[in-house]
Each structure stands twice: as C-alpha cells, then as structure tokens.
Coordinates of C-alpha atoms and ligand atoms in Angstrom, one line a residue:
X14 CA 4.6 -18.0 -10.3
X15 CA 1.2 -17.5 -8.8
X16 CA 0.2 -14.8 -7.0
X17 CA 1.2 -15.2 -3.6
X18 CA -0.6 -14.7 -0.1
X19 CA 0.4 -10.9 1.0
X20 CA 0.6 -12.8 4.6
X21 CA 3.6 -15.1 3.7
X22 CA 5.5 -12.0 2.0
X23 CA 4.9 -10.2 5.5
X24 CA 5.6 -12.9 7.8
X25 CA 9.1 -13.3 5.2
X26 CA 9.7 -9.7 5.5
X27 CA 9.3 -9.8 9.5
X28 CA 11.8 -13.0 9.8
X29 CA 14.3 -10.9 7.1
X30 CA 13.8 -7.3 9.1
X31 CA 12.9 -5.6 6.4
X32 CA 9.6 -3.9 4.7
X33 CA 8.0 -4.0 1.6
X34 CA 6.7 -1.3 -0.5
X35 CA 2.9 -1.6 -1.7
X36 CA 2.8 0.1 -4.6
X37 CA -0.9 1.5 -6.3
X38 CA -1.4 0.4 -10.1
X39 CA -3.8 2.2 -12.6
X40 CA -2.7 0.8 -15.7
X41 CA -0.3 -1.4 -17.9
X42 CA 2.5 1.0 -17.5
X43 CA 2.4 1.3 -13.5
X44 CA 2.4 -2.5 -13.5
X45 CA 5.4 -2.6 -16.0
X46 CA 7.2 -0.1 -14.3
X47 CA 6.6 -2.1 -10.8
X48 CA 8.3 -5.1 -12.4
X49 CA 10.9 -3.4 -14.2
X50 CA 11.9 -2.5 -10.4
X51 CA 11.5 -5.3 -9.2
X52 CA 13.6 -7.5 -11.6
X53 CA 15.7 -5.4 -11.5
X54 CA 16.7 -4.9 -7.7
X55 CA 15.1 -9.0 -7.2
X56 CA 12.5 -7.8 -4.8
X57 CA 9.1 -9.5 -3.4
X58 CA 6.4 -7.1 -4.6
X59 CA 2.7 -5.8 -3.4
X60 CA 0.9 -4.2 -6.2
X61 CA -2.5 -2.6 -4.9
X62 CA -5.5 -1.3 -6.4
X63 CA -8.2 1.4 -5.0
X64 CA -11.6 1.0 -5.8
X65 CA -10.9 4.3 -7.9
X66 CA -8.0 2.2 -10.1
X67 CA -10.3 -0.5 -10.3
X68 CA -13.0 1.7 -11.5
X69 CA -10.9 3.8 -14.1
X70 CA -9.1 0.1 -15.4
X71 CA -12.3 -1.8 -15.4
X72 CA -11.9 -4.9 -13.1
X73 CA -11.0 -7.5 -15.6
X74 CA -8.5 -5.3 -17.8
X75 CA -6.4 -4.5 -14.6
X76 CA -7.0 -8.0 -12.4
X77 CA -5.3 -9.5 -16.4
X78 CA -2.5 -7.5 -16.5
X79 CA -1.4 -8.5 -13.0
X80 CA -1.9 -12.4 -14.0
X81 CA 0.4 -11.5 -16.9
X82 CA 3.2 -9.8 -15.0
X83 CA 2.9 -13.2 -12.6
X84 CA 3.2 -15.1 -15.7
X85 CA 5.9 -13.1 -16.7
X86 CA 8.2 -13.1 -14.0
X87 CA 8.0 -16.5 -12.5
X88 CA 10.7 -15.2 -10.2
X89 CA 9.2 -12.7 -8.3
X90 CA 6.6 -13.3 -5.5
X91 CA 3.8 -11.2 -6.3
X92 CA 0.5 -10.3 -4.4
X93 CA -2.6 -8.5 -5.3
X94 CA -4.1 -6.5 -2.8
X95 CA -7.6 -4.1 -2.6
X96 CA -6.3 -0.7 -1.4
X97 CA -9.0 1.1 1.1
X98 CA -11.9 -2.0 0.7
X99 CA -14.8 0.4 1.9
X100 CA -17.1 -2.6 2.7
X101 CA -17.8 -6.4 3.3
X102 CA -19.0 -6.3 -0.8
X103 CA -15.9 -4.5 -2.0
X104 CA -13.7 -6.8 -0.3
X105 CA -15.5 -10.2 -1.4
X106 CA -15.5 -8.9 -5.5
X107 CA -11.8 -8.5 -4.9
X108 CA -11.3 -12.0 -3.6
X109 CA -13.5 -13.2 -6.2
X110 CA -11.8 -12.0 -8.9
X111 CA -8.5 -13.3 -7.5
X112 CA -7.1 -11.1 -5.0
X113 CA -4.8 -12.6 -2.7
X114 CA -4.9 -9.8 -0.5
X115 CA -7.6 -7.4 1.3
X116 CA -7.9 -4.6 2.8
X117 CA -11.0 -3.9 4.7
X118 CA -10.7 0.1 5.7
X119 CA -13.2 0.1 8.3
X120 CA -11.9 3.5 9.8
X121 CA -14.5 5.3 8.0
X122 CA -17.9 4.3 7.1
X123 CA -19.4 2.9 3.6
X124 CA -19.4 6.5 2.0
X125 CA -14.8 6.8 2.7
X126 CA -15.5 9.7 4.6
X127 CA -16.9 9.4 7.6
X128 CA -14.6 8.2 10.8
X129 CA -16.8 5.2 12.2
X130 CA -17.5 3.8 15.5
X131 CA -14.8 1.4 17.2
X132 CA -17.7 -1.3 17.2
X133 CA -18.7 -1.0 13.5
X134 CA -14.6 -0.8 12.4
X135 CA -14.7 -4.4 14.6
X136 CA -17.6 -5.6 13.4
X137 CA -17.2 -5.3 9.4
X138 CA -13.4 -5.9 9.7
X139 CA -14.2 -9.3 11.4
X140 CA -16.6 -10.2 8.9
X141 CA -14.1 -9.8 6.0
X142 CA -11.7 -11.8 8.1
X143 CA -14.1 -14.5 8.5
X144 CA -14.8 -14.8 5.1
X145 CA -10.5 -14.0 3.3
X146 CA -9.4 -16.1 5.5
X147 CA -11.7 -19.6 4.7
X148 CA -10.3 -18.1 1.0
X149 CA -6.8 -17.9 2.2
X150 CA -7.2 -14.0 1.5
X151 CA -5.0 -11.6 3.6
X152 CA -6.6 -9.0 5.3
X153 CA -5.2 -5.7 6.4
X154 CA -7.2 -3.6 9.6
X155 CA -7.1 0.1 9.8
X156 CA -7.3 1.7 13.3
X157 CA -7.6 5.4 13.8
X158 CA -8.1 7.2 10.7
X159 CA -5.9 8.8 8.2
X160 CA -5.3 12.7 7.2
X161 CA -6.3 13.9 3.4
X162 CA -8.5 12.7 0.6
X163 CA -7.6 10.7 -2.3
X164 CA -10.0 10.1 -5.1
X165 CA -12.6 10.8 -3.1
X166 CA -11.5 8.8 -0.3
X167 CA -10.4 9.9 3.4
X168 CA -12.3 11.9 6.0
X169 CA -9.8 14.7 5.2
X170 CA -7.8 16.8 8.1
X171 CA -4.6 17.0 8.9
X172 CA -4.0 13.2 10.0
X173 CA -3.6 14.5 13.7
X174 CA -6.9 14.5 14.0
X175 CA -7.3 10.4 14.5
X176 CA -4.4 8.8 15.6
X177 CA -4.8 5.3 16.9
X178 CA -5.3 4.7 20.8
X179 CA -2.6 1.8 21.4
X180 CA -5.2 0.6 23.6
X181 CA -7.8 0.4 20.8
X182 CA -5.4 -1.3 18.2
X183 CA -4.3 -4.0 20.7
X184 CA -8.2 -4.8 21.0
X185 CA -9.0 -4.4 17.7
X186 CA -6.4 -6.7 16.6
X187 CA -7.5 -9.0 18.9
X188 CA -11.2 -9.0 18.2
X189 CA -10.3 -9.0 14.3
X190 CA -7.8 -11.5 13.6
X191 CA -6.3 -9.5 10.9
X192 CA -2.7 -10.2 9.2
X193 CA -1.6 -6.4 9.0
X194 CA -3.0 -3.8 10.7
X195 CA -2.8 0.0 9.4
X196 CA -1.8 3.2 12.1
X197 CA -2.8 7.0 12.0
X198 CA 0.4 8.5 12.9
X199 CA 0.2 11.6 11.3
X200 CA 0.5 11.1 7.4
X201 CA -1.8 11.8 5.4
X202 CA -3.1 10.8 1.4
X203 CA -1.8 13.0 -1.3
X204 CA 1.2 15.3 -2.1
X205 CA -0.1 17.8 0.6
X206 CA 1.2 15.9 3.9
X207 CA 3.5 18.4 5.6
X208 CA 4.0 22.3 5.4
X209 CA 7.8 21.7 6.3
X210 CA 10.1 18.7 6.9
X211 CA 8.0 16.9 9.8
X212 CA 9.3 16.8 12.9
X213 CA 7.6 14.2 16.0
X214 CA 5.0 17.4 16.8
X215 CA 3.2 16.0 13.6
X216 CA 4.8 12.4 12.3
X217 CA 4.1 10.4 15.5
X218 CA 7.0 7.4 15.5
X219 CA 7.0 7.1 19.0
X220 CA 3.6 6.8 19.2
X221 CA 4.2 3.6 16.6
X222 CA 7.1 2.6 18.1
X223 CA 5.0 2.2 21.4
X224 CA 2.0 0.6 19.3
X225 CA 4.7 -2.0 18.5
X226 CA 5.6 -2.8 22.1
X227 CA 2.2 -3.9 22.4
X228 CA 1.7 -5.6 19.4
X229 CA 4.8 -7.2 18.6
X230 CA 3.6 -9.9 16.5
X231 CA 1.7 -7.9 14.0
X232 CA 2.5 -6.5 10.6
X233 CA 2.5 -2.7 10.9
X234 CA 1.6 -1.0 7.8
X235 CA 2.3 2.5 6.7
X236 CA -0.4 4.8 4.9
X237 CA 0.4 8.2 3.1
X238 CA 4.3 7.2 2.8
X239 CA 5.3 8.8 -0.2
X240 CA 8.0 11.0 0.6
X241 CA 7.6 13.7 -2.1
X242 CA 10.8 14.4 -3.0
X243 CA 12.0 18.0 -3.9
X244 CA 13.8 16.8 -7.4
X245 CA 10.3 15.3 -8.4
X246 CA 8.1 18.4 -7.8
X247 CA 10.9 20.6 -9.4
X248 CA 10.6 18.5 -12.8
X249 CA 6.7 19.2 -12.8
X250 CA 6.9 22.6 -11.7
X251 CA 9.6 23.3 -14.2
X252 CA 7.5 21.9 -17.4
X253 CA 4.6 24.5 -16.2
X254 CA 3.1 22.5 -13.4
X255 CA 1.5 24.4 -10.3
X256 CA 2.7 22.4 -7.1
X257 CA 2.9 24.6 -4.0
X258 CA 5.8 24.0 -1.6
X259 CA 5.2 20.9 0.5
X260 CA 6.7 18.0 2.2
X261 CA 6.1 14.0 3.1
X262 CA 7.1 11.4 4.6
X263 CA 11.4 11.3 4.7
X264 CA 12.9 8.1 4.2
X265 CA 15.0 7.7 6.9
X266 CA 11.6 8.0 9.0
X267 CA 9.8 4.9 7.4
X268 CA 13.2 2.9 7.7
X269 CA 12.6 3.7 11.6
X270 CA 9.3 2.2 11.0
X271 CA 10.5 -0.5 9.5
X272 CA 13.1 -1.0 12.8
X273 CA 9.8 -1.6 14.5
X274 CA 7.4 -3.5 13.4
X275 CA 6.6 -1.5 10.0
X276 CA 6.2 -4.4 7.0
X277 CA 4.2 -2.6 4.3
X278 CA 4.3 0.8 3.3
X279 CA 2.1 2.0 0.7
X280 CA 3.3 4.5 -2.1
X281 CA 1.1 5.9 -4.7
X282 CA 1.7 10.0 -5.1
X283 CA 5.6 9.0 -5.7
X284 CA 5.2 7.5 -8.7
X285 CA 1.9 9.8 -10.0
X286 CA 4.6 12.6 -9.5
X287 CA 7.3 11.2 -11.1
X288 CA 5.6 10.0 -14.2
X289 CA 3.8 13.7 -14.6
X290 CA 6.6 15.2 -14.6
X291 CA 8.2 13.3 -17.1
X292 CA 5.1 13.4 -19.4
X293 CA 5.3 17.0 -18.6
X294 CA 8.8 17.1 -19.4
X295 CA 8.4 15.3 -23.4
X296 CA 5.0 17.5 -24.1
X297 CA 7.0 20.7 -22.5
X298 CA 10.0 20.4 -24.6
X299 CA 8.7 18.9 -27.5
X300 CA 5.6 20.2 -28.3
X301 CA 5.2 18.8 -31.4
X302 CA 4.9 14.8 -30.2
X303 CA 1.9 12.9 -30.0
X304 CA 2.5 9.9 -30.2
X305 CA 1.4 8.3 -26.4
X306 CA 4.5 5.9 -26.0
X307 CA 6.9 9.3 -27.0
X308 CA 5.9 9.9 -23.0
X309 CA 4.8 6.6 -21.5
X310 CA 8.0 5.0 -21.9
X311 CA 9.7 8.1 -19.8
X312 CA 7.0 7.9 -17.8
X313 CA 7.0 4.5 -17.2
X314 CA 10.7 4.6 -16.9
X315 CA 10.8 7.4 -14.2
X316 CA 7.8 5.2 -12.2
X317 CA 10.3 2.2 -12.2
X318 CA 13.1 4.3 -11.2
X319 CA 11.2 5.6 -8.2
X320 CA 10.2 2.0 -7.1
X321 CA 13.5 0.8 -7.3
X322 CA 14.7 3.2 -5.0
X323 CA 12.5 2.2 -2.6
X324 CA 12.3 -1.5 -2.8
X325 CA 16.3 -0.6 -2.4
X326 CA 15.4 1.7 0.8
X327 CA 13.3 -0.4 2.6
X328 CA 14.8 -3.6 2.2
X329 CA 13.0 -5.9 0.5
X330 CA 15.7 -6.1 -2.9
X331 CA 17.4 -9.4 -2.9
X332 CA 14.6 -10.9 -1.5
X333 CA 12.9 -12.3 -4.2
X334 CA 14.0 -15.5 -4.1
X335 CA 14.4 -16.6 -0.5
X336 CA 11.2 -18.5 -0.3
X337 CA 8.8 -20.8 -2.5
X338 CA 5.0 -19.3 -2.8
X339 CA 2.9 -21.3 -0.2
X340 CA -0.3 -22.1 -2.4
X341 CA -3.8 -20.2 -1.2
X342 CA -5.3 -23.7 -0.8
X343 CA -2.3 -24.6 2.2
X344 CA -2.6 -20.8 3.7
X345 CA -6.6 -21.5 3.9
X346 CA -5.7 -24.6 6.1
X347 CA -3.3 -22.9 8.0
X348 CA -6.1 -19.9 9.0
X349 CA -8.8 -23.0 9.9
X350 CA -6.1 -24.7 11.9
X351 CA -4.9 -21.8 13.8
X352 CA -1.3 -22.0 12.9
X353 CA -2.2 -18.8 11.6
X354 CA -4.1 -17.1 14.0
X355 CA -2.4 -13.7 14.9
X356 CA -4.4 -12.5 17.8
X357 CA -2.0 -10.9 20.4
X358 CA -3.2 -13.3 23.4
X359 CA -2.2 -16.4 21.3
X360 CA 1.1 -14.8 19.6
X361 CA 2.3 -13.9 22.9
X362 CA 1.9 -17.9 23.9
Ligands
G3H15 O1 -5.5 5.5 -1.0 C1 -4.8 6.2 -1.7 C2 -4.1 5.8 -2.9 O2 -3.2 6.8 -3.3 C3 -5.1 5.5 -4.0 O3 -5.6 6.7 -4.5 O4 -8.1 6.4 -4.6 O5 -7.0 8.1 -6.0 O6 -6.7 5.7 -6.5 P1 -7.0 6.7 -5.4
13P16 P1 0.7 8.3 -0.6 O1 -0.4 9.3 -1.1 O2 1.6 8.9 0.4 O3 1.5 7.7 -1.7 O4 0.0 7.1 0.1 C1 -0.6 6.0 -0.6 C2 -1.4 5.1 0.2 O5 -1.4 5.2 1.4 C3 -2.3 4.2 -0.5 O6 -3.1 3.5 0.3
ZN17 ZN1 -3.8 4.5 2.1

C-alpha cells in the first residue's frame, strides 16, 4: 500500500472513536518494531520523524525504510509525518521527499526555543498549509507551547507555563486551515513530565475537554504522551541506569482524551525507555556479547511490545482494514474543492 494521507487516518479514527498512536522512528529497528505492532494487533499506523531523527538517519536512509515497511505490509495504512517542522523550509523538504504528513510547530520560533507571537504561529502555519495542501500533505497546528526540551527542541518549563487560550485555538484554526491541531495542557517532552502521578492541578483535561466544545470538528493531538511506566524505568535502573523517580502521562487520561476529540497522540520516550533497558539488560547480564543484533532484537522486541500496547489502548487495533487509502492526487482535489476545508465556521455549516 502507499503511504497514506495522515488526514484520512484521522478523519477514519474520528468516525471509529478512537485515537491513533504517532510513534517517532530513528532507525530500521524502531520502524520494525512499529510494524511488528501493528501486524500484529492490525492497526492504522503514524510513524514520525524529528528533524533530529532525520538528521541522525540521513533523509534518504530513513524516508527508504518507511517505503519498504509500506511495501511490506500492503495491509496496513501507513503515514509519514515531520515531527516539530520548525519552518516553511523544513516542512517543504519533508513533502518533497515524500511525506504525507506535516507538522508545522509554529509555537516557537525558527531556533525551537523561543515561544512566538500569535501572528507569526498564524502566519508561517498558513503558509505551510497553503502549500501541503495543493500537495495533498496533512498539516498538524500547534497552539500554546509545550513543557521540556527534546533534542534540542522545546522552550523548556514545566508545560504550565503555555497552555492554549481556547479562544486563540478556535482562531487559529480558523485562520490556518490545518487538519490536526496540537494543545498545551500540561505535558511536557521527555521522561521528566511529572514529580508524582498528575492530578488536574498540572494535566489540564478539562481545559481540552472545553477546547473540544469549541472545536468539535478538529483532530486534537496529544504531545508529551508517553506515560513512563514504573516496570520500564525499573528494568534500566536495575542494569545500572540513573533515572530519578518521575511520572507521565497515565493511560486512562489520554483514553479521556481520546473521549473528546483526541485522534493522535505522539509517543517517543516510551519506546527510547523500553529498548534501553533491554540493551541494558543483555550488555548488563552478559557482559561478554557484542554482537549488535545479541541486543537489537530485545530491543526491538521490547519497542514492539510497548507499541502494541498502545495501539491496543487507544483504539486504533482492528482497524487496519476498514478503509482503502484515498490516493494524495484525490485528497489534493478534495483540499482545492473545499470538501476538505476544516475551518470551524464552515464545519459547523
Ligand atoms: O519531539 C519530541 C520527540 O520525542 C522527538 O525527539 O527531537 O529528540 O528526536 P527528538
Ligand atoms: P514523549 O516524550 O512523551 O514520548 O512525547 C513525544 C512527542 O510528543 C513527540 O512529538
Ligand atoms: Zn511533540
């Protein structure tokens, strides 16, 4: 199957009820490991890259192995989509390499670190959108700015300090036209979210829940959701790795998410944990391997594990047939025709 528009996997998941996991990919294993899961629990699938995977794989070598798991599983819907876009150029190399998905992070200026103005988020955001969508590219929104910094990436803080004015996203999504649109509401990047299990002081799901009221018609999207499970950081810790006690995002909360309006929810420091620790685990116990696949394949194996649990979670396993992949060419049509067009004052129409 071809990689599919990350817009007709959303609009699917909205009609089903159910979210879909966007999962970060560095290398050949990550993207083995994302099939293995979703083969095996039959689920649609988002595979993301950051400009910082896409740096470390080199473009090509990474954009390759994604066309081969298509190729390979002509069963499974499958989109590619730029994690954090940091500008107009970023987003059009993605697209030209064959993205079918974008995300244009315009919460924070060109450098990832600094918050921007409302305007500049509009203006830059609507520019990629102009240009994906005459493409038939997806394009995700941020609005408000999230907590922590990955790779680099994120205007650090807690995540409290940024969350999104419902006000502001309905405009913003209006102004923009995006597909998905991502919240502040309190997570943050990393394995460092929470200093105990969060409680509505610091994860704000009422103030998405009310962000969905107003914008009922558009895709939600979840940043920072990994949920840092206790059994992963023990594995690590207990091979001789250094994590301090910490906390993220509980399950049962993104599954509320997903109750309103939530339809991708990104997932990255689950799996890094989970495949440390089982590296850890062969190199602790068995100090005298070196042969890399003696701990890829447990890592890789741990990765898929993790994924499946989620696709499981959030509902998107079993879903991997329910639809034929529109082709980019149709979903470019449906963007110039307006059939597309998300912008609250038509959806509510
Ligand atoms: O944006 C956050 C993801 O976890 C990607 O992280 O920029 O370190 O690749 P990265
Ligand atoms: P985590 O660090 O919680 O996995 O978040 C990943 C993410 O939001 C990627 O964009
Ligand atoms: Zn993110």
């Amino acid at each position: 199957m071809p990689l599919v528009s990350m817009r007709q996997l959303l609009d699917e998941a909205a009609k089903g009820g159910y979210g879909v996991g966007a999962f970060n990919v560095n290398d050949m294993e990550q993207i083995q490991a994302i099939m293995m899961a979703a083969k095996q629990t039959k689920s649609p699938v988002i595979v993301q890259a950051s400009r910082g995977a896409r740096a470390f794989a080199e473009d090509l070598y990474l954009f390759k192995l994604i066309q081969a798991a298509a190729e390979l599983n002509p069963d499974i819907p499958i989109a590619m989509h730029q994690d954090h876009g940091n500008s107009f150029e970023t987003c059009k190399s993605a697209i030209a390499l064959g993205y079918t998905s974008v995300m244009m992070d315009g919460s924070l200026l060109e450098d990832g670190k600094t918050p921007s103005t409302f305007e500049q988020n509009v203006d830059v955001t609507r520019r990629v959108v102009d240009y994906a969508h005459e493409r038939g590219v997806t394009v995700e929104g941020e609005i408000g700015v999230l907590g922590g910094i990955e790779d680099g990436h994120g205007a650090g803080g807690t995540g409290l300090e940024h969350v999104t004015d419902p006000d502001q996203a309905v405009e913003f999504a209006e102004r923009t036209g995006v597909d998905a649109l991502a919240i502040a509401i309190g997570t943050s990047h990393g394995a460092y979210k929470f200093s105990k299990k969060p409680d509505g002081s610091v994860l704000k799901m009422d103030l998405l829940i009310k962000i969905h009221g107003r914008l009922p018609h558009t895709h939600l999207v979840m940043h920072g959701s990994s949920s840092v499970p206790k059994d992963l950081q023990d594995v690590i810790n207990e091979y001789g790795g250094k994590l301090k006690p910490t906390w993220g995002v509980p399950v049962e909360e993104i599954q509320l998410g997903i109750r309103n309006g939530v339809r991708k929810v990104n997932v990255d420091t689950d799996n890094r944990l989970a495949m440390t620790g089982a590296i850890r685990k062969v190199l602790w116990t068995q100090p005298e391997k070196f042969d890399p696949r003696d701990y890829m394949k447990p890592a890789r194996e741990a990765m898929a594990n993790v994924v499946a649990q989620r696709m499981t979670q959030f509902g998107q396993a079993g879903h991997a047939g329910d639809y034929a992949p529109i082709p980019i060419t149709e979903i470019a049509k449906g963007y110039a025709n307006g059939s597309l067009d998300t912008r609250p004052s038509l959806a509510a129409k």
